[in-house]
Amino acid sequence: MKAKLKNKTFNFSPPSLLALGFLSFIIIGTLLLKLPFANNGNLSWMDALFTATSAVTITGLSVVNIGQSLTTTGQLILLFLIQCGGLGFMTFAILAALSLAPQLGLKQQMMAQDSLGQTSLSKVTTIAQSVFFYSLFFEVTGIIILTSIWTPDFGFAHALYYAFFYSVSAFNNAGFSLFPDSLVTFQSHYLACLAISFLYILGGIGFMVLMDIKQNKRWKKLSTNSKVVLSTIAVLNISGFLLIWLIEANNPLTLMQMNLGEQAVNAWFQATVPRSSGFNTIDTASLMNSSTLLTMFLMFIGGGSLSTAGGIKVGTFFILVLSVISFLRRNDEIRVFNRSISYESTFKALAVVVITLSLIFIGFMTILILEPHKNFLDLFFEVVSAACTVGLSRGVTGELHNGSLFVLSLLMFAGRLGPLTLAYLIATPKKSRLKHPSADIQIG
């Protein structure tokens, strides 16, 4: 009996391994944050669990003041969890396997393939290594730039530590801050705001796109996916920037009291940060309702695939918009950059949107029941931020009951894991030889 148990093997599907991997990091992170040397004695188990979940899912929502509630050791533990979540559990697993063996086995390559969303097994190890080195390069670059910017204000030692923390947090689109007001203190520091914004934008583009840019360098040689991601991100960032500036320019609680340069920088920051990073340089709760709605829309879209960003991803959004336009024009196929998009990709995009909307609806309904006296818009904003792993908040996170925090934790976990699980389900289609007669169901 013992021999049988000893020799028994457990075959887990890639989604199960990914879920267990992220869950393991969350549990370990919770235990580490509760250690006496990691916090200042006021961190409850729920606070530790929520913070660890938010870090591993690279969300950034927080119920405590990270700079005061966590010691330096606790903050470093938090950065480790962010890095694990940002690079992805499977990427770490691949790199660990590479250090032990010269080549991955077929089964391990298949799991990595599902995790990274690739169809070519030969590219998996290359991508895993590239993810690691790209992250290291941009984070070190961010540390150097931010250290030079902040040294005159904080001194070299403090500036270096702040730069290290914010560079990791920004590139991984986590949005954790050591200050209670996030980055409001730095709203007039142009260089710091721009440096941090470009870090989370680069982290949210997607590693495949970054690799494509490095390899081909010219727009014409880029893949269709890279062109779609880059053009969509550019349109969203620029249009969001102009709309936020236009709407908030006369708002005395946000941009109205700033000079022209400060307005431009903060409007840019506020327009680009909802795409997955939880930083803010102006009070999110003070935004006009129209700006708040726009922010939630941008949070829902998110960043590029195989990136540190969340949301449904810009590729998904682009395919759905293009599908609607093609249908209205009665086109036989969906075309972009002289390439056609398969109907399978359209179904996949639709599935991602429906699943994400379902998560938001169920989570929002549950929290409305648990928090009957809280503001409707505040709770809706919180749920969208959690499900899309963004981290922006209208300031109600710390006021929620433990039950609501647990629901938000589940949303963050599902939002981070969902696209990877869906990719696996789509990668293993089950075709039936049995064909049924078509049905005519009225639409619209």
mmCIF file of N, CA and C in Angstrom, residues 22 25 54-58 75-89 91-92 131-140 143 164-165 167-174 176 207 308 416:
data_model
loop_
_atom_site.group_PDB
_atom_site.id
_atom_site.type_symbol
_atom_site.label_atom_id
_atom_site.label_comp_id
_atom_site.label_asym_id
_atom_site.label_seq_id
_atom_site.Cartn_x
_atom_site.Cartn_y
_atom_site.Cartn_z
ATOM 1 N N PHE A 22 0.384 29.997 -8.032
ATOM 2 C CA PHE A 22 0.024 31.319 -7.517
ATOM 3 C C PHE A 22 -0.495 31.226 -6.087
ATOM 4 N N PHE A 25 2.366 30.849 -3.644
ATOM 5 C CA PHE A 25 3.031 32.124 -3.389
ATOM 6 C C PHE A 25 2.209 32.998 -2.446
ATOM 7 N N SER A 54 -2.817 40.647 -3.355
ATOM 8 C CA SER A 54 -2.688 41.821 -4.213
ATOM 9 C C SER A 54 -1.303 41.900 -4.846
ATOM 10 N N ALA A 55 -0.276 41.478 -4.099
ATOM 11 C CA ALA A 55 1.099 41.521 -4.618
ATOM 12 C C ALA A 55 1.329 40.436 -5.661
ATOM 13 N N VAL A 56 0.932 39.210 -5.367
ATOM 14 C CA VAL A 56 1.162 38.098 -6.294
ATOM 15 C C VAL A 56 0.361 38.283 -7.578
ATOM 16 N N THR A 57 -0.836 38.837 -7.457
ATOM 17 C CA THR A 57 -1.654 39.086 -8.656
ATOM 18 C C THR A 57 -1.314 40.427 -9.295
ATOM 19 N N ILE A 58 -0.253 41.087 -8.791
ATOM 20 C CA ILE A 58 0.220 42.404 -9.241
ATOM 21 C C ILE A 58 -0.937 43.382 -9.452
ATOM 22 N N GLN A 75 8.691 45.002 3.377
ATOM 23 C CA GLN A 75 8.590 45.649 2.063
ATOM 24 C C GLN A 75 9.372 44.876 1.007
ATOM 25 N N LEU A 76 10.520 44.328 1.397
ATOM 26 C CA LEU A 76 11.307 43.518 0.460
ATOM 27 C C LEU A 76 10.586 42.209 0.141
ATOM 28 N N ILE A 77 9.910 41.639 1.134
ATOM 29 C CA ILE A 77 9.094 40.444 0.896
ATOM 30 C C ILE A 77 7.984 40.770 -0.095
ATOM 31 N N LEU A 78 7.378 41.939 0.074
ATOM 32 C CA LEU A 78 6.321 42.383 -0.829
ATOM 33 C C LEU A 78 6.845 42.508 -2.262
ATOM 34 N N LEU A 79 8.041 43.073 -2.415
ATOM 35 C CA LEU A 79 8.643 43.212 -3.747
ATOM 36 C C LEU A 79 8.923 41.845 -4.367
ATOM 37 N N PHE A 80 9.340 40.902 -3.542
ATOM 38 C CA PHE A 80 9.587 39.545 -4.036
ATOM 39 C C PHE A 80 8.297 38.928 -4.564
ATOM 40 N N LEU A 81 7.200 39.113 -3.834
ATOM 41 C CA LEU A 81 5.904 38.589 -4.269
ATOM 42 C C LEU A 81 5.446 39.265 -5.556
ATOM 43 N N ILE A 82 5.681 40.576 -5.656
ATOM 44 C CA ILE A 82 5.332 41.314 -6.877
ATOM 45 C C ILE A 82 6.116 40.777 -8.067
ATOM 46 N N GLN A 83 7.413 40.551 -7.861
ATOM 47 C CA GLN A 83 8.256 40.052 -8.940
ATOM 48 C C GLN A 83 7.828 38.659 -9.368
ATOM 49 N N CYS A 84 7.476 37.831 -8.406
ATOM 50 C CA CYS A 84 6.996 36.483 -8.732
ATOM 51 C C CYS A 84 5.709 36.553 -9.539
ATOM 52 N N GLY A 85 4.797 37.410 -9.116
ATOM 53 C CA GLY A 85 3.543 37.545 -9.836
ATOM 54 C C GLY A 85 3.711 38.193 -11.193
ATOM 55 N N GLY A 86 4.632 39.164 -11.277
ATOM 56 C CA GLY A 86 4.841 39.876 -12.528
ATOM 57 C C GLY A 86 5.454 39.003 -13.602
ATOM 58 N N LEU A 87 6.491 38.282 -13.258
ATOM 59 C CA LEU A 87 7.128 37.407 -14.237
ATOM 60 C C LEU A 87 6.312 36.155 -14.483
ATOM 61 N N GLY A 88 5.466 35.803 -13.521
ATOM 62 C CA GLY A 88 4.618 34.637 -13.699
ATOM 63 C C GLY A 88 5.236 33.388 -13.094
ATOM 64 N N PHE A 89 4.386 32.606 -12.468
ATOM 65 C CA PHE A 89 4.851 31.380 -11.823
ATOM 66 C C PHE A 89 5.523 30.431 -12.806
ATOM 67 N N THR A 91 7.044 31.097 -15.616
ATOM 68 C CA THR A 91 8.329 31.603 -16.087
ATOM 69 C C THR A 91 9.416 31.273 -15.076
ATOM 70 N N PHE A 92 9.090 31.462 -13.792
ATOM 71 C CA PHE A 92 10.052 31.092 -12.753
ATOM 72 C C PHE A 92 10.318 29.587 -12.780
ATOM 73 N N VAL A 131 11.916 37.086 -20.971
ATOM 74 C CA VAL A 131 11.070 37.734 -19.965
ATOM 75 C C VAL A 131 11.902 38.149 -18.759
ATOM 76 N N PHE A 132 12.762 37.251 -18.315
ATOM 77 C CA PHE A 132 13.597 37.527 -17.152
ATOM 78 C C PHE A 132 14.571 38.671 -17.422
ATOM 79 N N PHE A 133 15.282 38.603 -18.541
ATOM 80 C CA PHE A 133 16.310 39.604 -18.826
ATOM 81 C C PHE A 133 15.714 40.962 -19.203
ATOM 82 N N TYR A 134 14.592 40.955 -19.895
ATOM 83 C CA TYR A 134 13.926 42.226 -20.199
ATOM 84 C C TYR A 134 13.484 42.908 -18.909
ATOM 85 N N SER A 135 12.901 42.143 -17.996
ATOM 86 C CA SER A 135 12.467 42.703 -16.713
ATOM 87 C C SER A 135 13.654 43.277 -15.953
ATOM 88 N N LEU A 136 14.737 42.515 -15.903
ATOM 89 C CA LEU A 136 15.929 42.966 -15.197
ATOM 90 C C LEU A 136 16.479 44.253 -15.806
ATOM 91 N N PHE A 137 16.522 44.318 -17.134
ATOM 92 C CA PHE A 137 17.072 45.487 -17.819
ATOM 93 C C PHE A 137 16.248 46.743 -17.528
ATOM 94 N N PHE A 138 14.945 46.661 -17.697
ATOM 95 C CA PHE A 138 14.105 47.844 -17.518
ATOM 96 C C PHE A 138 14.018 48.267 -16.047
ATOM 97 N N GLU A 139 14.019 47.299 -15.142
ATOM 98 C CA GLU A 139 13.962 47.648 -13.725
ATOM 99 C C GLU A 139 15.259 48.314 -13.277
ATOM 100 N N VAL A 140 16.395 47.804 -13.714
ATOM 101 C CA VAL A 140 17.679 48.434 -13.370
ATOM 102 C C VAL A 140 17.766 49.829 -13.980
ATOM 103 N N ILE A 143 15.712 52.075 -11.874
ATOM 104 C CA ILE A 143 16.388 52.368 -10.604
ATOM 105 C C ILE A 143 17.423 53.474 -10.787
ATOM 106 N N PHE A 164 14.436 51.600 -6.120
ATOM 107 C CA PHE A 164 14.338 50.141 -6.226
ATOM 108 C C PHE A 164 12.894 49.685 -6.052
ATOM 109 N N PHE A 165 12.233 50.193 -5.027
ATOM 110 C CA PHE A 165 10.859 49.787 -4.731
ATOM 111 C C PHE A 165 9.923 50.188 -5.864
ATOM 112 N N SER A 167 10.588 51.118 -8.974
ATOM 113 C CA SER A 167 10.915 50.554 -10.275
ATOM 114 C C SER A 167 10.324 49.160 -10.429
ATOM 115 N N VAL A 168 10.469 48.327 -9.412
ATOM 116 C CA VAL A 168 9.896 46.973 -9.436
ATOM 117 C C VAL A 168 8.368 47.045 -9.442
ATOM 118 N N SER A 169 7.824 47.897 -8.587
ATOM 119 C CA SER A 169 6.378 48.027 -8.494
ATOM 120 C C SER A 169 5.780 48.566 -9.790
ATOM 121 N N ALA A 170 6.463 49.518 -10.433
ATOM 122 C CA ALA A 170 5.933 50.137 -11.653
ATOM 123 C C ALA A 170 6.038 49.201 -12.855
ATOM 124 N N PHE A 171 7.219 48.613 -13.087
ATOM 125 C CA PHE A 171 7.379 47.763 -14.266
ATOM 126 C C PHE A 171 6.456 46.556 -14.207
ATOM 127 N N ASN A 172 6.209 46.056 -13.002
ATOM 128 C CA ASN A 172 5.301 44.925 -12.842
ATOM 129 C C ASN A 172 3.845 45.352 -12.738
ATOM 130 N N ASN A 173 3.578 46.643 -12.930
ATOM 131 C CA ASN A 173 2.215 47.170 -12.908
ATOM 132 C C ASN A 173 1.490 46.859 -11.596
ATOM 133 N N ALA A 174 2.240 46.850 -10.495
ATOM 134 C CA ALA A 174 1.642 46.537 -9.198
ATOM 135 C C ALA A 174 1.006 47.762 -8.555
ATOM 136 N N PHE A 176 1.984 49.449 -5.857
ATOM 137 C CA PHE A 176 2.190 49.652 -4.421
ATOM 138 C C PHE A 176 3.090 50.861 -4.198
ATOM 139 N N PHE A 207 5.818 41.162 -23.471
ATOM 140 C CA PHE A 207 7.192 40.764 -23.765
ATOM 141 C C PHE A 207 7.369 40.308 -25.213
ATOM 142 N N THR A 308 2.804 42.411 -17.803
ATOM 143 C CA THR A 308 2.476 42.515 -16.384
ATOM 144 C C THR A 308 1.143 43.223 -16.163
ATOM 145 N N ARG A 416 -6.188 37.385 -12.384
ATOM 146 C CA ARG A 416 -4.796 37.094 -12.780
ATOM 147 C C ARG A 416 -4.687 35.733 -13.456
#
